[in-house]
PDB file of C-alpha atoms and ligand atoms in Angstrom:
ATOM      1  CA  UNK A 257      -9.340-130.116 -56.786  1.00  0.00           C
ATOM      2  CA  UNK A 258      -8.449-126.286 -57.098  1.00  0.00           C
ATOM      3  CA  UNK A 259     -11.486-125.277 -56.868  1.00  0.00           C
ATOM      4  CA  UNK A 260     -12.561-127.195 -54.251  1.00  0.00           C
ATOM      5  CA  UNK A 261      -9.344-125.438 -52.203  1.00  0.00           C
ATOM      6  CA  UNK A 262     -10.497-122.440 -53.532  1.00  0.00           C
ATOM      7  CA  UNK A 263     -14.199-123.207 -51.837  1.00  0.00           C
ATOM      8  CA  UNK A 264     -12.540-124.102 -48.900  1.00  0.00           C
ATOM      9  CA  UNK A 265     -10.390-121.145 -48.351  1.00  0.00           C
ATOM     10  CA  UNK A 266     -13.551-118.947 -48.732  1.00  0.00           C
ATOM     11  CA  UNK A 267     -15.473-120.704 -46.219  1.00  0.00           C
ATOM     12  CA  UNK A 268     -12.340-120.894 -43.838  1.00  0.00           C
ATOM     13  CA  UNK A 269     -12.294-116.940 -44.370  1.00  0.00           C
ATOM     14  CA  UNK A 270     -15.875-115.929 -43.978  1.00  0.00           C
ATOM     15  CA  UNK A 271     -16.008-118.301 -40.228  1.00  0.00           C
ATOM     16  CA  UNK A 272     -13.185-115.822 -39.356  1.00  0.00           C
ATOM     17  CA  UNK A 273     -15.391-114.355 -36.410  1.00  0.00           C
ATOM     18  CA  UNK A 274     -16.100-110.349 -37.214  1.00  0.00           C
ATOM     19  CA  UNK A 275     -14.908-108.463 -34.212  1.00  0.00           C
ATOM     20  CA  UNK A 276     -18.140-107.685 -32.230  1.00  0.00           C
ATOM     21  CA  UNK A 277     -19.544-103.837 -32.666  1.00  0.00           C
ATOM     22  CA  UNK A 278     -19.461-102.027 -29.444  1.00  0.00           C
ATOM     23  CA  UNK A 279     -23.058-101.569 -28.110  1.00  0.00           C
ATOM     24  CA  UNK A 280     -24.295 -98.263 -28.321  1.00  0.00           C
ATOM     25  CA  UNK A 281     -26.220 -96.171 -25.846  1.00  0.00           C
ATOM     26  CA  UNK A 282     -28.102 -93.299 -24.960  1.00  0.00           C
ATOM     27  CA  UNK A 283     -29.646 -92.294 -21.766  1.00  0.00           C
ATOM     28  CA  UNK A 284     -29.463 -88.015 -21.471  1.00  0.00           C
ATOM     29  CA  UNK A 285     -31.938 -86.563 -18.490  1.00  0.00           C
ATOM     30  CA  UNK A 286     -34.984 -84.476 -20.270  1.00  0.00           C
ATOM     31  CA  UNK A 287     -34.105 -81.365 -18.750  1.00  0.00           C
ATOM     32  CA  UNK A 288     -30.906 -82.361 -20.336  1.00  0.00           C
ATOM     33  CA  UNK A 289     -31.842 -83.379 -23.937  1.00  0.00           C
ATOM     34  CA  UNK A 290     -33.067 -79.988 -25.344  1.00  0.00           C
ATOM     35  CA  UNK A 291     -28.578 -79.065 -25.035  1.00  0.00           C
ATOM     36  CA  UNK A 292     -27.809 -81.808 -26.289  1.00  0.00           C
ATOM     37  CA  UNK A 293     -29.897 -81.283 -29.394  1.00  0.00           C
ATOM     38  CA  UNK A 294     -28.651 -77.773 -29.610  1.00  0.00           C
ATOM     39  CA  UNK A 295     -25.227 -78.667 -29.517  1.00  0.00           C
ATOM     40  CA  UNK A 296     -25.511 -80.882 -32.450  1.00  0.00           C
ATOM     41  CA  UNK A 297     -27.419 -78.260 -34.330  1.00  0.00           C
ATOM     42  CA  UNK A 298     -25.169 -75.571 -33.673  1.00  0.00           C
ATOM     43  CA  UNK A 299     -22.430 -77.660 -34.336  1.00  0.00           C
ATOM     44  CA  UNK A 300     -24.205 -79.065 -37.799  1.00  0.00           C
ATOM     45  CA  UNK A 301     -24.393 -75.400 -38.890  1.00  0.00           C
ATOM     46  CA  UNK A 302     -20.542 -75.338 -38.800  1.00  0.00           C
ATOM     47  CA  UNK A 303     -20.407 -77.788 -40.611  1.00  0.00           C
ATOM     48  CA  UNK A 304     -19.271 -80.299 -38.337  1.00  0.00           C
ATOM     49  CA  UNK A 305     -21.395 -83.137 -37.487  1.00  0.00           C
ATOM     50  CA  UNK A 306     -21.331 -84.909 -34.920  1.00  0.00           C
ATOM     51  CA  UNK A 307     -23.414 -88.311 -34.005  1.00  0.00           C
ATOM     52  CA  UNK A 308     -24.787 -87.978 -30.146  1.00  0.00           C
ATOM     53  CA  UNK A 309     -26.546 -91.716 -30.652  1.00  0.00           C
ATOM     54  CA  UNK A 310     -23.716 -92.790 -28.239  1.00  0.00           C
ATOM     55  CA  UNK A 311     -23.666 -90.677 -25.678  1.00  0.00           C
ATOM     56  CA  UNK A 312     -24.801 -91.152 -21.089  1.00  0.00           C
ATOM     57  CA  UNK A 313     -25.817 -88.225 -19.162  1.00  0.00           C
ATOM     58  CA  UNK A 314     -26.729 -88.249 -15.575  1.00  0.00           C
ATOM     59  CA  UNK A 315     -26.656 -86.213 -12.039  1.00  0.00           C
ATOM     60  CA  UNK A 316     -24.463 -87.063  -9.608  1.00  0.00           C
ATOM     61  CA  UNK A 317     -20.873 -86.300  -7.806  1.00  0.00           C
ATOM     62  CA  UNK A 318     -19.422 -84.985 -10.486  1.00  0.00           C
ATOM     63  CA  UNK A 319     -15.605 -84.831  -8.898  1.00  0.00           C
ATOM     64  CA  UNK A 320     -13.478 -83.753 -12.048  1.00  0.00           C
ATOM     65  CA  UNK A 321     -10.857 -81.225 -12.318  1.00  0.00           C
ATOM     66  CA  UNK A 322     -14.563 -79.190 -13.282  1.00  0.00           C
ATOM     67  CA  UNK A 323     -16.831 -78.124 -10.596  1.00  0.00           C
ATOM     68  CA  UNK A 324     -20.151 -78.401 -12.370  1.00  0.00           C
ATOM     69  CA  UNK A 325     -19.560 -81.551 -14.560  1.00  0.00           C
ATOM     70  CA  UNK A 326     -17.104 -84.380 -15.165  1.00  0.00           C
ATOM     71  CA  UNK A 327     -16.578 -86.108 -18.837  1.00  0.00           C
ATOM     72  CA  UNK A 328     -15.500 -89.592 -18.563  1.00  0.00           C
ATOM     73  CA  UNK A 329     -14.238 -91.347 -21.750  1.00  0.00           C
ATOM     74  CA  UNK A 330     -13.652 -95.400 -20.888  1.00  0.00           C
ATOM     75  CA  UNK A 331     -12.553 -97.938 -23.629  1.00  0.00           C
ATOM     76  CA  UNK A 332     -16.015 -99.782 -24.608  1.00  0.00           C
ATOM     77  CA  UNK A 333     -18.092 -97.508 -23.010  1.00  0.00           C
ATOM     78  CA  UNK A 334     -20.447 -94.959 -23.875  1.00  0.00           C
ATOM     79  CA  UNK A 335     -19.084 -91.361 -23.474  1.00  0.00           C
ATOM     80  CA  UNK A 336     -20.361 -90.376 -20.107  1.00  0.00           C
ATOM     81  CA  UNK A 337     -21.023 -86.825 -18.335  1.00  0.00           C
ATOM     82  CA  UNK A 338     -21.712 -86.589 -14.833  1.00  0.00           C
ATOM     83  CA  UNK A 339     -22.923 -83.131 -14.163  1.00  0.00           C
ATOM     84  CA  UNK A 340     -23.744 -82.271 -10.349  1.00  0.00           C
ATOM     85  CA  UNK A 341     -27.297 -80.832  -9.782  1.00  0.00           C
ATOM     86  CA  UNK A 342     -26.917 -78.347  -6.704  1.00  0.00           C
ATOM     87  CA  UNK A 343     -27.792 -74.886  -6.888  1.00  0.00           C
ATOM     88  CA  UNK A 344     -24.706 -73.288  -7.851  1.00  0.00           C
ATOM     89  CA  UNK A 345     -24.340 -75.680 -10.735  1.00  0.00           C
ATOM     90  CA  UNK A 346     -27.595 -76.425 -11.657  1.00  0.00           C
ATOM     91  CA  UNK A 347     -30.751 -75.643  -9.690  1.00  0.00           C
ATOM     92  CA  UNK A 348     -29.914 -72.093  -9.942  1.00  0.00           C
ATOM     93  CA  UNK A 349     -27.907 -71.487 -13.318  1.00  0.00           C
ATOM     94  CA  UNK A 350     -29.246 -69.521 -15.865  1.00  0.00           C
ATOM     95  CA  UNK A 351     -30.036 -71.401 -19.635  1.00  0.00           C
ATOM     96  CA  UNK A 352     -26.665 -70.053 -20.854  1.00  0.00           C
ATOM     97  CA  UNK A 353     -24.954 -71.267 -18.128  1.00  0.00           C
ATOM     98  CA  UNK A 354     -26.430 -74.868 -18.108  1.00  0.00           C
ATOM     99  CA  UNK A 355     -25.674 -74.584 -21.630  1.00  0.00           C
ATOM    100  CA  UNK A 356     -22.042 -73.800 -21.530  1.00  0.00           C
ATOM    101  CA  UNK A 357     -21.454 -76.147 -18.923  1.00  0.00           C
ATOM    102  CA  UNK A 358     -23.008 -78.901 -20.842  1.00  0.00           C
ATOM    103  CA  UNK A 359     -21.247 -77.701 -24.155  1.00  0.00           C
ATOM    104  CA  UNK A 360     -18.119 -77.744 -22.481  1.00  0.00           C
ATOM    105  CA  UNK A 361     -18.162 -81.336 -21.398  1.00  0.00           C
ATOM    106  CA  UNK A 362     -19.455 -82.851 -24.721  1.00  0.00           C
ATOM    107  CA  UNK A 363     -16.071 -80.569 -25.707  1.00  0.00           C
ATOM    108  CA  UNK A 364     -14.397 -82.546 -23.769  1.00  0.00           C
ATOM    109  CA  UNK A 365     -16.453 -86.021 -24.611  1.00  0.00           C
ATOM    110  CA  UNK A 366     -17.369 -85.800 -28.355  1.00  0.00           C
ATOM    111  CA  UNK A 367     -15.249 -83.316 -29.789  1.00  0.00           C
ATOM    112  CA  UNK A 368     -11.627 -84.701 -27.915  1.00  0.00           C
ATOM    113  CA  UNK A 369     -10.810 -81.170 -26.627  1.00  0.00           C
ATOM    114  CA  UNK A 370      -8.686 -80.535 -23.763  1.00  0.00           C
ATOM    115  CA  UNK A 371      -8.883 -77.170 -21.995  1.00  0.00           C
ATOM    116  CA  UNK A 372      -7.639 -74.116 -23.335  1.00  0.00           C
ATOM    117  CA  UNK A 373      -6.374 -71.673 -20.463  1.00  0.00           C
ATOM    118  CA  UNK A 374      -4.943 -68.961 -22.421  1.00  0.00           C
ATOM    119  CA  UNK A 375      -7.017 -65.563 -22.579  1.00  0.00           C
ATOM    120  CA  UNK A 376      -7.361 -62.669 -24.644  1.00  0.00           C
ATOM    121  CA  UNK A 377      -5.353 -59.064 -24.185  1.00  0.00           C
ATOM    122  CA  UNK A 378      -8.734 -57.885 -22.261  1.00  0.00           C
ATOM    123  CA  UNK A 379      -9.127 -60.661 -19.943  1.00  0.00           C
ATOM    124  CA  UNK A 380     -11.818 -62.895 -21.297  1.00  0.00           C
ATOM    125  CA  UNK A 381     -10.812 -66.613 -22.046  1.00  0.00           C
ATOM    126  CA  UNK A 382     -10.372 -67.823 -25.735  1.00  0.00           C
ATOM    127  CA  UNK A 383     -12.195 -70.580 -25.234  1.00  0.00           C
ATOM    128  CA  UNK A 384     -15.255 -72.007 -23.727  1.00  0.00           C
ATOM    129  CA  UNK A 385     -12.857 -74.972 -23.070  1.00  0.00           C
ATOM    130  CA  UNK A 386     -11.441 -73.120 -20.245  1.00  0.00           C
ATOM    131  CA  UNK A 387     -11.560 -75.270 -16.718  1.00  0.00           C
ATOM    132  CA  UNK A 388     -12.526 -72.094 -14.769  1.00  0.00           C
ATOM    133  CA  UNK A 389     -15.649 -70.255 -16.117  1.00  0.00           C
ATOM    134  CA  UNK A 390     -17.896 -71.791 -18.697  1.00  0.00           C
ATOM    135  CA  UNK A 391     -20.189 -69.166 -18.509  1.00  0.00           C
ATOM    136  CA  UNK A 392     -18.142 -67.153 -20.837  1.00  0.00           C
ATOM    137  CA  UNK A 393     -21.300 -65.810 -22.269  1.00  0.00           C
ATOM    138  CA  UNK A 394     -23.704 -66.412 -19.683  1.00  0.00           C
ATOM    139  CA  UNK A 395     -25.005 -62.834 -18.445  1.00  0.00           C
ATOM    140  CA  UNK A 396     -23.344 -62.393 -14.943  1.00  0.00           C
ATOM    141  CA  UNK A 397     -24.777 -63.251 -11.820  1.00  0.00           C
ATOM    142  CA  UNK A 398     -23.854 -59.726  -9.699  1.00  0.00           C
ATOM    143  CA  UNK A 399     -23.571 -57.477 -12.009  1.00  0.00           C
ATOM    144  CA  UNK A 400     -20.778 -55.100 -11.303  1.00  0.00           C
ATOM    145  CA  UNK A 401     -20.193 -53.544 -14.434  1.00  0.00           C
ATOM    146  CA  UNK A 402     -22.095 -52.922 -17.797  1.00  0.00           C
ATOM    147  CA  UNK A 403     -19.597 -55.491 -19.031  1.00  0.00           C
ATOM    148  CA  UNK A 404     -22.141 -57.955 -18.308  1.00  0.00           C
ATOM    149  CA  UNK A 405     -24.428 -58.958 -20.913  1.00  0.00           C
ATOM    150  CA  UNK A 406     -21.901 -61.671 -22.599  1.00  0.00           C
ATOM    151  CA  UNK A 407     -24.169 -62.740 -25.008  1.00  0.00           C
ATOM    152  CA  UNK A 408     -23.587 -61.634 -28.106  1.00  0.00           C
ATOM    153  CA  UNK A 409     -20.173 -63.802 -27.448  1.00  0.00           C
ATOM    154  CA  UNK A 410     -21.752 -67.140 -27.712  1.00  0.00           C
ATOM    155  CA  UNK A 411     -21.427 -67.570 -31.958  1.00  0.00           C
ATOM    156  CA  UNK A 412     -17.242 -66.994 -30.982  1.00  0.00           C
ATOM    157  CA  UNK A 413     -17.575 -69.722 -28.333  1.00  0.00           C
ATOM    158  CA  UNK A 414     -19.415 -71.892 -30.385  1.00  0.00           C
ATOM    159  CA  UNK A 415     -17.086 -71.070 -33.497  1.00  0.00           C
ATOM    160  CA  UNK A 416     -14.254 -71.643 -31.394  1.00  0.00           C
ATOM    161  CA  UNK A 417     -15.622 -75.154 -30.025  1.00  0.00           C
ATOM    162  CA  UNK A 418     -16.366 -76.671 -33.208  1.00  0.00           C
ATOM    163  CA  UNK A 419     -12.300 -75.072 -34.892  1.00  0.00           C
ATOM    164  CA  UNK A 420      -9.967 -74.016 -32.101  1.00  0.00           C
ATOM    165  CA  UNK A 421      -8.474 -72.058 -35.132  1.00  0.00           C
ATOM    166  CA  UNK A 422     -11.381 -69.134 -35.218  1.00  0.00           C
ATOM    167  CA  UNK A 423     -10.039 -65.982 -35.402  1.00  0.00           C
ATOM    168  CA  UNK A 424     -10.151 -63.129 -32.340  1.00  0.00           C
ATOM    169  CA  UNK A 425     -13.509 -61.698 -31.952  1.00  0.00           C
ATOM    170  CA  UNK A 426     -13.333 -57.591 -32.868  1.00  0.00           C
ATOM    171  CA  UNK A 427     -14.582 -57.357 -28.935  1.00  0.00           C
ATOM    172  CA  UNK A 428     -12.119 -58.884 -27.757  1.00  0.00           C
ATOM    173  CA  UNK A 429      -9.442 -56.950 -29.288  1.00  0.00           C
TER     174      UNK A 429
HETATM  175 ZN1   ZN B 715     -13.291 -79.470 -18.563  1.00  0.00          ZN
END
């Protein structure tokens, strides 16, 4: 008779119904997927990895508090950046700049940051998390000054992505 309870407890407890995994997806536009696999790799090599099997990307009206792109997080839904497609923000950006635009928004969809407003003595924002210019190491677009070439800033952006905690950069100081 006890173990016949016993039995019956363990078949009570394994019809318990197992709460149902949340479908995953991922749709990313091609001349989208080559950032997204460089984010993850750049983001690997700080030792921070990060799964992108769960992840929707597509054109559209983006809307957001960010010109270029919009991250929307939604219970039971796949992480989701729209990212508008006209010239300014697109057709016409530079690789960097499509880059930090996308980087910015999986910032905002897989790594939970918010954006970071505050800025350096010299002028240039800490963070690539900023709402106002991710092409904080994009080469500018009119050059006015020899200031221009930002690239050699993109390992600081990217450190500072992946730990919000990096140290000042010796050019911005
Ligand atoms: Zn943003």
């Amino acid at each position: 008779m006890h173990n016949a309870l016993i039995i019956s407890l363990l078949l009570l407890l394994s019809c318990q119904p197992a709460s149902i995994p949340e479908a995953k997806q991922y749709s990313v536009p091609a001349s989208v997927e080559p950032y997204i696999r460089s984010f993850q790799m750049e983001a690997q090599s700080r030792n921070h990895a990060v799964s992108i099997d769960n992840l929707v990307v597509e054109f559209g009206d983006a809307q957001g508090e960010d010109v270029c792109g919009r991250c929307i997080l939604e219970a039971g839904k796949a992480p989701r950046i729209v990212l508008n497609m006209n010239d300014y923000c697109w057709q016409q950006a530079s690789t960097n700049e499509r880059e930090g635009l996308i980087f910015h928004e999986l910032g905002h969809c897989l790594l939970n940051r918010q954006h970071r407003t505050d800025r350096f003595p010299k002028g240039a924002y800490v963070s690539l998390m900023n709402p106002d210019d991710m092409g904080v190491y994009a080469t500018c677009r009119y050059p006015i000054d020899d200031e221009c070439d930002k690239r050699p800033r993109r390992t600081y952006y990217l450190d500072e992505l992946v730990n919000p905690a990096t140290p000042a950069p010796t050019w911005a100081q």
